[in-house]
Coordinates of N, CA and C in Angstrom, one line a residue:
M157 N 1.0 -0.6 0.1 CA 0.0 -0.1 0.4 C 0.7 1.9 0.2
P158 N 0.8 2.2 -0.4 CA 1.6 3.1 -0.8 C 1.4 3.9 0.7
S159 N 2.7 5.1 0.9 CA 2.9 5.7 2.0 C 2.5 7.0 1.9
P160 N 1.2 8.1 2.8 CA 1.8 9.3 2.1 C 2.1 10.2 2.2
L161 N 2.4 11.3 1.3 CA 3.3 11.4 0.2 C 3.9 12.7 1.9
P162 N 5.4 13.3 1.1 CA 5.1 14.7 2.1 C 5.4 15.8 1.7
Q163 N 4.7 16.1 3.3 CA 4.4 17.3 2.8 C 5.0 18.2 3.3
D164 N 5.1 19.8 3.1 CA 5.8 20.7 4.1 C 4.8 21.2 5.4
L165 N 5.7 21.0 6.0 CA 5.1 21.1 8.0 C 4.2 22.2 8.2
A166 N 4.4 23.8 7.6 CA 3.6 24.7 7.6 C 2.6 24.8 7.0
T167 N 2.6 24.3 5.6 CA 1.6 24.1 5.0 C 0.4 23.3 5.8
R168 N 0.9 22.0 6.3 CA 0.3 21.0 6.7 C -1.0 22.1 8.9
F169 N -0.1 22.6 8.7 CA -0.6 23.2 10.4 C -1.0 24.0 9.8
S170 N -1.6 25.4 8.8 CA -2.3 26.0 8.3 C -3.5 25.1 7.7
R171 N -3.4 24.4 6.9 CA -4.6 24.0 6.3 C -5.1 23.1 7.9
G172 N -4.5 22.4 7.9 CA -4.9 21.8 10.0 C -5.9 22.9 10.0
L173 N -5.3 24.5 10.8 CA -5.8 25.1 11.3 C -7.1 25.6 10.5
T174 N -7.2 26.4 9.5 CA -8.6 25.9 8.4 C -9.5 25.1 8.7
T175 N -9.4 24.5 8.6 CA -10.3 23.1 8.6 C -11.2 23.3 10.6
F176 N -9.8 23.1 11.2 CA -10.8 23.4 12.6 C -11.6 24.4 12.7
L177 N -10.9 25.7 12.5 CA -12.3 26.3 12.9 C -13.0 26.2 11.8
D178 N -13.4 25.5 10.9 CA -14.7 26.0 9.6 C -15.8 25.2 10.0
P179 N -16.4 25.8 10.5 CA -17.7 25.4 11.1 C -18.6 23.7 10.2
A180 N -17.7 23.9 8.7 CA -18.8 23.4 7.9 C -18.1 21.6 8.7
F181 N -17.2 21.7 9.4 CA -16.5 20.2 9.6 C -16.6 20.1 11.0
Q182 N -17.2 20.7 11.7 CA -17.5 20.5 13.0 C -19.5 20.2 13.0
N183 N -19.9 19.8 12.1 CA -21.5 18.9 12.5 C -21.7 17.8 11.3
F184 N -21.2 16.9 12.1 CA -21.4 15.3 11.2 C -22.6 14.8 12.1
K185 N -23.2 15.3 10.6 CA -24.6 14.5 10.6 C -24.4 12.7 11.0
F186 N -23.5 11.7 10.0 CA -22.9 10.9 10.4 C -21.9 10.2 10.6
Q187 N -21.1 10.0 11.7 CA -19.1 9.6 11.5 C -19.4 8.8 11.5
L188 N -18.5 7.4 10.7 CA -18.0 6.1 10.3 C -17.1 6.1 11.4
W189 N -16.6 7.0 11.8 CA -15.1 7.3 12.3 C -14.8 8.3 13.2
D190 N -14.8 7.9 14.6 CA -14.8 9.6 14.8 C -13.1 9.8 14.8
S191 N -11.8 9.0 14.4 CA -10.7 9.3 14.9 C -10.6 9.8 14.2
R192 N -9.9 11.4 13.9 CA -8.9 12.9 13.2 C -8.4 13.2 13.5
S193 N -7.0 13.4 12.3 CA -5.7 14.0 12.1 C -5.9 15.7 12.0
Y194 N -6.0 16.4 12.1 CA -5.5 17.5 11.4 C -5.2 17.9 10.4
F195 N -4.1 17.0 10.1 CA -2.5 17.2 9.1 C -2.6 15.8 8.2
K196 N -3.4 16.2 7.2 CA -3.6 15.8 6.6 C -2.7 14.9 5.7
P197 N -3.2 13.4 5.2 CA -2.2 13.1 4.0 C -2.7 12.7 3.1
T198 N -2.2 11.9 1.9 CA -2.1 12.1 0.8 C -1.8 10.7 0.3
Y199 N -2.7 10.2 -0.6 CA -2.6 8.6 -1.1 C -2.6 8.5 -2.5
D200 N -1.5 8.6 -3.3 CA -0.9 8.5 -4.3 C -1.1 7.5 -4.8
F201 N -2.9 7.1 -5.6 CA -3.7 6.2 -6.3 C -5.0 5.9 -7.2
D202 N -5.0 5.3 -8.2 CA -6.5 5.8 -9.0 C -7.0 4.0 -9.0
D203 N -6.3 3.3 -8.4 CA -7.3 2.1 -8.5 C -8.9 1.6 -7.9
T204 N -9.1 2.9 -7.6 CA -10.3 2.7 -6.4 C -10.7 4.4 -6.7
A205 N -12.1 3.9 -6.9 CA -13.6 4.9 -6.7 C -13.8 5.4 -5.8
I206 N -14.9 6.0 -5.9 CA -15.5 6.8 -4.7 C -16.9 7.3 -5.0
V207 N -17.7 6.2 -5.2 CA -19.1 6.5 -4.6 C -20.2 7.1 -3.7
I208 N -20.7 8.1 -4.7 CA -21.5 8.5 -3.1 C -23.2 8.9 -3.6
Q209 N -23.7 8.8 -3.2 CA -24.7 8.7 -3.8 C -26.1 9.7 -2.7
G210 N -27.4 9.6 -3.2 CA -28.5 10.0 -2.9 C -28.7 11.8 -3.0
P211 N -29.4 11.8 -2.4 CA -30.3 13.6 -2.5 C -29.0 13.5 -1.4
I212 N -29.2 15.3 -1.7 CA -27.6 16.0 -1.3 C -28.0 16.8 0.4
T213 N -27.2 16.8 0.3 CA -27.4 17.1 1.8 C -26.6 18.9 1.6
Y214 N -28.2 19.9 1.3 CA -27.0 20.8 1.8 C -27.0 22.1 2.7
E215 N -27.0 21.5 3.5 CA -26.7 21.6 5.5 C -25.5 21.9 5.8
N216 N -25.2 23.4 6.0 CA -23.7 23.4 6.7 C -22.8 22.3 4.6
N217 N -22.7 22.8 4.2 CA -22.6 22.5 2.8 C -21.9 20.7 2.9
Y218 N -22.6 20.3 3.5 CA -22.2 18.5 3.9 C -21.6 18.2 2.8
T219 N -22.1 17.8 1.4 CA -21.5 17.0 0.4 C -20.4 16.9 0.3
V220 N -20.9 18.7 -0.1 CA -19.6 19.4 -0.8 C -18.0 19.4 -0.2
E221 N -17.8 19.5 1.3 CA -17.2 19.5 2.5 C -16.6 18.1 2.6
T222 N -17.9 17.7 2.0 CA -17.0 16.1 2.3 C -16.1 15.2 0.8
F223 N -17.4 15.7 -0.3 CA -16.1 14.7 -1.8 C -14.4 16.3 -1.1
K224 N -14.9 16.9 -1.1 CA -13.5 18.5 -0.5 C -12.8 17.3 0.2
L225 N -12.9 17.4 1.4 CA -12.3 16.3 2.1 C -11.2 15.4 1.1
Y226 N -12.0 14.0 0.2 CA -12.2 12.8 -0.2 C -10.8 13.2 -0.7
R227 N -11.2 14.5 -1.9 CA -10.0 14.9 -3.3 C -8.9 15.6 -2.0
S228 N -9.1 16.0 -1.8 CA -7.7 16.2 -0.7 C -7.0 15.3 -0.6
I229 N -7.9 14.1 -0.1 CA -6.5 13.6 0.8 C -6.4 12.1 -0.5
Y230 N -7.0 11.8 -1.7 CA -6.8 10.9 -3.0 C -7.1 11.9 -4.1
P231 N -6.0 12.5 -4.2 CA -5.9 13.2 -5.1 C -6.2 12.8 -6.5
N232 N -6.2 11.3 -7.1 CA -6.3 10.6 -8.2 C -7.3 9.6 -8.4
V233 N -8.1 9.6 -7.0 CA -9.6 8.7 -7.5 C -10.1 8.8 -7.7
P234 N -10.7 8.5 -8.7 CA -12.6 9.0 -9.5 C -13.2 9.1 -8.5
I235 N -14.2 10.3 -7.9 CA -15.0 10.5 -6.9 C -16.1 10.7 -7.6
V236 N -17.5 9.7 -7.6 CA -18.3 10.7 -8.5 C -20.0 10.6 -7.0
V237 N -20.8 11.5 -7.5 CA -21.9 11.6 -7.0 C -22.7 11.5 -7.6
S238 N -23.5 10.1 -7.3 CA -24.4 10.2 -7.8 C -26.5 10.1 -6.8
T239 N -27.0 11.7 -7.7 CA -28.2 11.8 -7.5 C -29.2 12.3 -8.6
W240 N -30.4 12.4 -7.6 CA -31.4 13.3 -8.6 C -32.1 13.9 -10.0
K241 N -32.5 14.4 -10.4 CA -32.2 14.6 -11.7 C -33.2 16.2 -10.7
N242 N -33.0 17.9 -11.0 CA -33.4 18.7 -9.9 C -33.6 18.8 -8.6
E243 N -31.8 17.7 -8.4 CA -31.3 17.7 -6.4 C -30.1 19.0 -6.5
A244 N -29.6 19.1 -7.6 CA -28.1 19.8 -7.8 C -28.8 21.4 -8.3
T245 N -27.7 22.2 -7.3 CA -27.6 24.1 -7.6 C -26.6 24.1 -8.4
D246 N -26.7 24.5 -9.5 CA -25.6 25.5 -10.2 C -24.4 26.0 -9.1
D247 N -24.2 26.0 -7.9 CA -23.6 26.2 -7.8 C -22.7 25.0 -7.2
F248 N -23.4 23.6 -6.3 CA -23.0 22.4 -6.7 C -22.6 21.3 -7.8
R249 N -22.9 22.1 -8.8 CA -22.6 21.3 -10.6 C -21.2 22.0 -10.1
R250 N -20.8 23.4 -10.3 CA -19.0 24.0 -9.8 C -18.8 23.5 -9.1
E251 N -19.1 23.4 -8.0 CA -18.3 23.0 -7.2 C -17.3 20.8 -7.4
C252 N -18.5 20.3 -8.3 CA -18.2 19.5 -9.1 C -16.7 19.4 -9.7
R253 N -17.4 20.3 -10.7 CA -16.3 20.9 -11.8 C -14.9 21.2 -11.6
E254 N -14.8 21.6 -10.1 CA -14.0 22.1 -9.5 C -12.9 21.5 -8.8
N255 N -13.7 20.4 -8.3 CA -12.6 19.2 -7.2 C -12.5 17.9 -8.8
S256 N -12.9 18.5 -9.9 CA -13.3 16.8 -10.6 C -13.8 15.4 -10.2
V257 N -15.1 15.9 -9.5 CA -16.3 15.0 -8.8 C -17.3 14.6 -10.4
V258 N -17.2 14.1 -10.6 CA -18.3 13.7 -11.6 C -19.9 13.5 -11.3
L259 N -20.6 14.3 -11.6 CA -22.6 14.2 -11.4 C -23.0 13.1 -12.1
L260 N -23.6 12.7 -11.4 CA -24.6 11.7 -12.4 C -26.0 12.4 -11.8
E261 N -27.1 12.8 -12.9 CA -28.3 12.9 -12.2 C -29.2 12.5 -12.4
N262 N -29.3 11.0 -11.9 CA -30.5 10.0 -12.6 C -32.2 10.4 -12.6
E263 N -32.5 10.0 -13.3 CA -34.2 10.0 -13.3 C -34.6 8.9 -12.3
P264 N -35.6 9.4 -11.1 CA -35.9 8.4 -10.1 C -36.8 7.7 -11.0
P265 N -36.7 6.3 -9.8 CA -37.7 5.1 -10.4 C -39.1 5.7 -9.7
E266 N -40.0 5.2 -10.8 CA -41.3 5.6 -10.2 C -42.0 4.5 -8.8
I267 N -41.5 4.0 -8.9 CA -42.1 3.7 -7.4 C -40.7 3.1 -6.6
A268 N -40.4 4.2 -5.0 CA -39.6 4.4 -4.1 C -39.0 3.1 -3.4
G269 N -40.3 2.4 -3.4 CA -40.1 1.3 -2.6 C -40.0 1.6 -0.8
P270 N -40.0 0.2 0.4 CA -39.9 0.8 0.9 C -39.0 1.0 1.5
W271 N -39.1 2.0 2.4 CA -37.0 2.4 2.7 C -36.6 3.1 1.7
N272 N -37.5 3.4 0.5 CA -37.0 4.1 -0.4 C -35.9 3.0 -1.5
I273 N -35.6 1.8 -0.9 CA -35.0 0.8 -1.6 C -34.9 0.7 -3.2
N274 N -35.9 1.3 -3.6 CA -35.3 1.3 -5.7 C -35.1 2.5 -6.1
M275 N -34.8 3.6 -4.8 CA -33.9 5.1 -4.6 C -32.4 4.7 -4.4
Q276 N -32.7 3.6 -3.5 CA -30.9 3.6 -3.1 C -30.9 2.0 -4.3
L277 N -31.0 1.2 -4.6 CA -30.6 0.7 -5.2 C -29.6 1.2 -6.9
K278 N -31.0 2.4 -7.6 CA -30.9 2.8 -8.6 C -29.1 3.6 -8.6
S279 N -29.9 4.7 -7.4 CA -28.8 5.2 -7.2 C -27.1 5.1 -7.3
S280 N -26.6 3.8 -6.3 CA -25.8 3.3 -6.5 C -25.6 2.1 -7.1
F281 N -26.4 1.8 -7.4 CA -25.7 0.8 -9.1 C -25.4 1.5 -10.6
E282 N -25.7 2.9 -10.8 CA -25.9 4.0 -11.6 C -24.0 4.3 -11.2
G283 N -24.3 5.1 -10.0 CA -22.9 5.6 -9.6 C -21.3 4.5 -9.5
V284 N -22.2 3.3 -9.2 CA -20.7 2.4 -9.6 C -20.9 1.7 -10.9
K285 N -21.9 1.5 -11.8 CA -21.6 1.6 -14.0 C -21.1 2.1 -14.5
Y286 N -20.4 3.5 -13.2 CA -20.0 4.3 -14.1 C -18.5 4.1 -14.3
A287 N -18.3 3.6 -12.6 CA -17.2 3.7 -12.5 C -16.6 2.5 -13.4
R288 N -17.4 1.4 -13.2 CA -16.6 0.9 -13.8 C -16.4 0.9 -15.6
D289 N -17.5 1.2 -16.2 CA -17.2 1.8 -17.4 C -16.4 2.9 -17.8
N290 N -16.0 3.8 -16.8 CA -15.5 4.8 -17.4 C -14.1 5.3 -16.4
T291 N -14.4 4.5 -15.8 CA -12.7 4.8 -15.1 C -11.6 3.3 -15.5
S292 N -10.7 3.9 -14.6 CA -9.1 3.0 -14.5 C -9.1 1.8 -12.8
A293 N -11.1 1.8 -12.3 CA -10.9 1.8 -11.3 C -10.7 0.1 -10.5
K294 N -9.9 -0.5 -9.9 CA -10.4 -2.0 -9.5 C -11.0 -2.1 -8.4
F295 N -11.0 -1.4 -7.7 CA -12.3 -1.0 -6.3 C -13.4 0.3 -6.1
V296 N -14.4 0.1 -5.6 CA -14.9 0.9 -6.0 C -15.3 0.7 -4.1
L297 N -15.5 1.9 -3.5 CA -16.6 2.4 -2.3 C -18.0 3.3 -2.9
K298 N -19.2 2.2 -2.4 CA -20.4 2.7 -2.2 C -21.2 3.9 -0.8
T299 N -20.7 5.1 -0.6 CA -21.1 5.0 0.5 C -22.1 6.5 0.1
R300 N -22.5 7.2 1.3 CA -24.0 7.6 1.1 C -23.3 9.3 1.1
T301 N -25.0 10.5 0.7 CA -24.3 11.4 0.5 C -24.6 12.4 2.3
D302 N -25.5 11.7 2.7 CA -25.7 12.6 4.2 C -24.2 11.0 5.4
Q303 N -23.5 11.2 4.5 CA -21.9 10.7 5.4 C -20.4 10.6 5.1
R304 N -19.8 11.0 6.4 CA -18.5 11.7 5.7 C -17.9 10.4 6.6
I305 N -16.6 9.5 6.0 CA -15.1 9.0 6.4 C -14.7 9.6 7.1
N306 N -14.0 10.2 7.9 CA -13.0 10.7 8.9 C -11.6 10.2 9.1
R307 N -11.7 8.7 8.9 CA -10.1 8.0 8.8 C -10.0 8.5 8.0
F308 N -8.3 8.9 7.5 CA -8.2 9.4 6.8 C -7.6 8.2 5.8
D309 N -6.9 6.6 6.0 CA -6.5 6.2 4.8 C -8.0 4.7 5.1
F310 N -9.1 5.5 5.0 CA -10.0 4.2 4.8 C -9.5 3.7 3.7
L311 N -9.6 3.9 2.5 CA -9.6 3.6 1.3 C -7.8 2.1 1.9
V312 N -6.4 2.9 1.9 CA -5.7 1.7 1.5 C -5.8 0.4 2.8
Y313 N -6.8 1.0 4.2 CA -6.9 0.3 5.2 C -8.3 -1.1 4.6
F314 N -9.0 -0.7 3.5 CA -10.3 -1.1 3.6 C -9.6 -2.0 1.9
K315 N -8.5 -1.2 1.4 CA -7.6 -2.7 0.8 C -7.2 -3.1 0.8
N316 N -6.3 -2.9 2.5 CA -6.0 -4.2 3.2 C -6.3 -5.4 3.5
L317 N -7.4 -5.2 4.4 CA -8.6 -6.0 4.8 C -8.7 -6.7 3.4
L318 N -9.2 -6.6 2.3 CA -9.2 -7.6 1.8 C -8.5 -8.6 1.3
E319 N -6.7 -7.9 0.5 CA -6.0 -8.1 1.0 C -5.8 -9.8 1.8
T320 N -5.4 -9.6 3.5 CA -5.2 -10.1 3.9 C -6.6 -11.2 3.6
F321 N -7.4 -11.3 3.7 CA -8.7 -11.6 3.9 C -8.5 -12.2 2.6
P322 N -8.9 -13.2 1.3 CA -9.2 -13.3 0.3 C -9.9 -14.0 0.1
P323 N -11.6 -14.0 -0.9 CA -12.4 -15.0 -0.3 C -12.6 -16.5 -0.2
K324 N -13.5 -17.3 -0.2 CA -13.4 -18.5 -0.3 C -14.6 -19.4 -1.3
G325 N -13.8 -20.1 -2.1 CA -14.6 -20.4 -3.8 C -14.1 -18.9 -4.2
S326 N -15.0 -19.4 -5.2 CA -14.6 -18.4 -6.9 C -16.1 -17.9 -7.2
K327 N -16.6 -17.6 -6.2 CA -17.8 -16.7 -6.7 C -17.8 -14.8 -6.8
L328 N -16.6 -15.2 -5.8 CA -16.3 -13.0 -5.8 C -14.7 -13.2 -6.5
Q329 N -14.9 -11.4 -6.8 CA -13.0 -11.4 -7.1 C -12.6 -10.8 -5.9
Q330 N -13.1 -10.6 -5.2 CA -12.9 -9.5 -3.6 C -13.5 -10.5 -2.6
R331 N -13.8 -10.2 -1.2 CA -15.3 -10.6 -0.4 C -15.2 -9.3 -0.7
I332 N -16.5 -8.7 0.7 CA -16.7 -7.2 0.6 C -16.8 -7.0 1.7
I333 N -17.1 -5.7 2.0 CA -16.5 -5.0 3.2 C -18.4 -4.4 3.1
M334 N -18.6 -4.8 4.3 CA -20.4 -4.0 4.6 C -20.6 -3.2 5.4
F335 N -21.8 -2.7 6.7 CA -21.5 -1.8 7.5 C -22.7 -2.6 8.5
E336 N -22.4 -2.8 8.9 CA -24.0 -3.5 10.2 C -24.1 -2.9 11.4
A337 N -25.4 -1.5 10.7 CA -25.8 -0.6 11.4 C -27.0 -1.5 12.9
T338 N -27.1 -2.5 12.6 CA -28.5 -2.4 13.1 C -28.3 -3.9 14.1
A339 N -26.9 -4.1 14.7 CA -27.2 -5.9 15.3 C -27.4 -6.4 16.2
K340 N -27.7 -5.4 17.1 CA -28.9 -5.5 17.8 C -30.0 -5.7 17.8
T341 N -30.5 -5.2 17.1 CA -32.1 -5.3 16.3 C -32.5 -6.4 15.5
I342 N -31.2 -6.3 14.4 CA -31.3 -7.3 13.1 C -30.9 -8.0 12.8
P343 N -30.2 -8.6 13.6 CA -28.8 -9.8 12.8 C -28.9 -9.9 11.7
F344 N -27.1 -9.3 11.3 CA -27.3 -10.0 9.8 C -27.7 -9.1 9.5
F345 N -28.1 -7.9 9.1 CA -29.3 -7.2 8.8 C -27.6 -5.8 8.1
F346 N -27.9 -6.1 6.0 CA -26.5 -4.7 6.3 C -26.6 -3.9 5.9
S347 N -26.7 -2.7 6.5 CA -27.1 -1.3 5.9 C -26.9 -0.8 4.5
D348 N -27.3 0.0 4.4 CA -26.5 1.3 2.7 C -25.8 1.9 3.1
F349 N -25.5 2.0 4.3 CA -24.2 3.1 5.0 C -22.5 3.1 3.6
L350 N -22.4 1.6 3.5 CA -21.4 1.4 3.1 C -21.4 -0.2 2.8
S351 N -20.2 0.6 1.4 CA -20.0 -1.2 0.5 C -18.4 -0.9 -0.1
F352 N -17.6 -1.5 -0.1 CA -16.4 -1.7 -0.6 C -16.1 -3.0 -1.1
G353 N -15.5 -3.2 -2.7 CA -14.7 -3.9 -2.9 C -14.7 -4.2 -4.6
H354 N -14.4 -5.2 -5.0 CA -14.1 -5.4 -6.3 C -15.2 -4.4 -6.9
V355 N -15.0 -4.0 -8.4 CA -15.6 -3.6 -8.9 C -17.1 -3.9 -9.7
L356 N -16.2 -5.5 -9.9 CA -17.6 -6.5 -10.4 C -18.3 -6.7 -9.4
D357 N -18.2 -7.1 -8.1 CA -18.4 -8.1 -7.4 C -19.9 -6.9 -6.6
I358 N -19.7 -5.6 -6.5 CA -19.9 -4.4 -6.1 C -21.1 -4.5 -7.3

């Protein structure tokens, strides 16, 4: 796995202080990891794509600040926001262009389904399909527009897990990492919060 690229200490300190004082970074609707460091490393690889799906979260510019954080850590990783028509504003589209983020504005399904499951399926599928067909990504992370992962080496961590625990049998290219959000009430239920694996498996 790649090591963080060296950065000038003064630059990292300045960026960290700016991040700390920015109120947009202090309101997290969902935090999948609490561990944070304001001296962000950067990782240089492009074999993994990040798909962020769902309706755009505008409060505190949450979705924009999320993909800007990911872009600052992973400058070469393809990032796709897969949402719905009439969701994106002109400012949001501009932020996507400036941060090299692909914006997919999908037609919503006619039937949303219980708990909007058809909406989740379509936006997730379209985002992963784009990553498969239009990038060199071998792996893909699927997460949501109202979530942010604050562990800076999260892609390195996920890829290491796949290498450490190869799949049994031949049905999968790799194992699939998923997030079980309701273990106490619904055992073995995997939520739509996060999934990571080989792009063909996801």
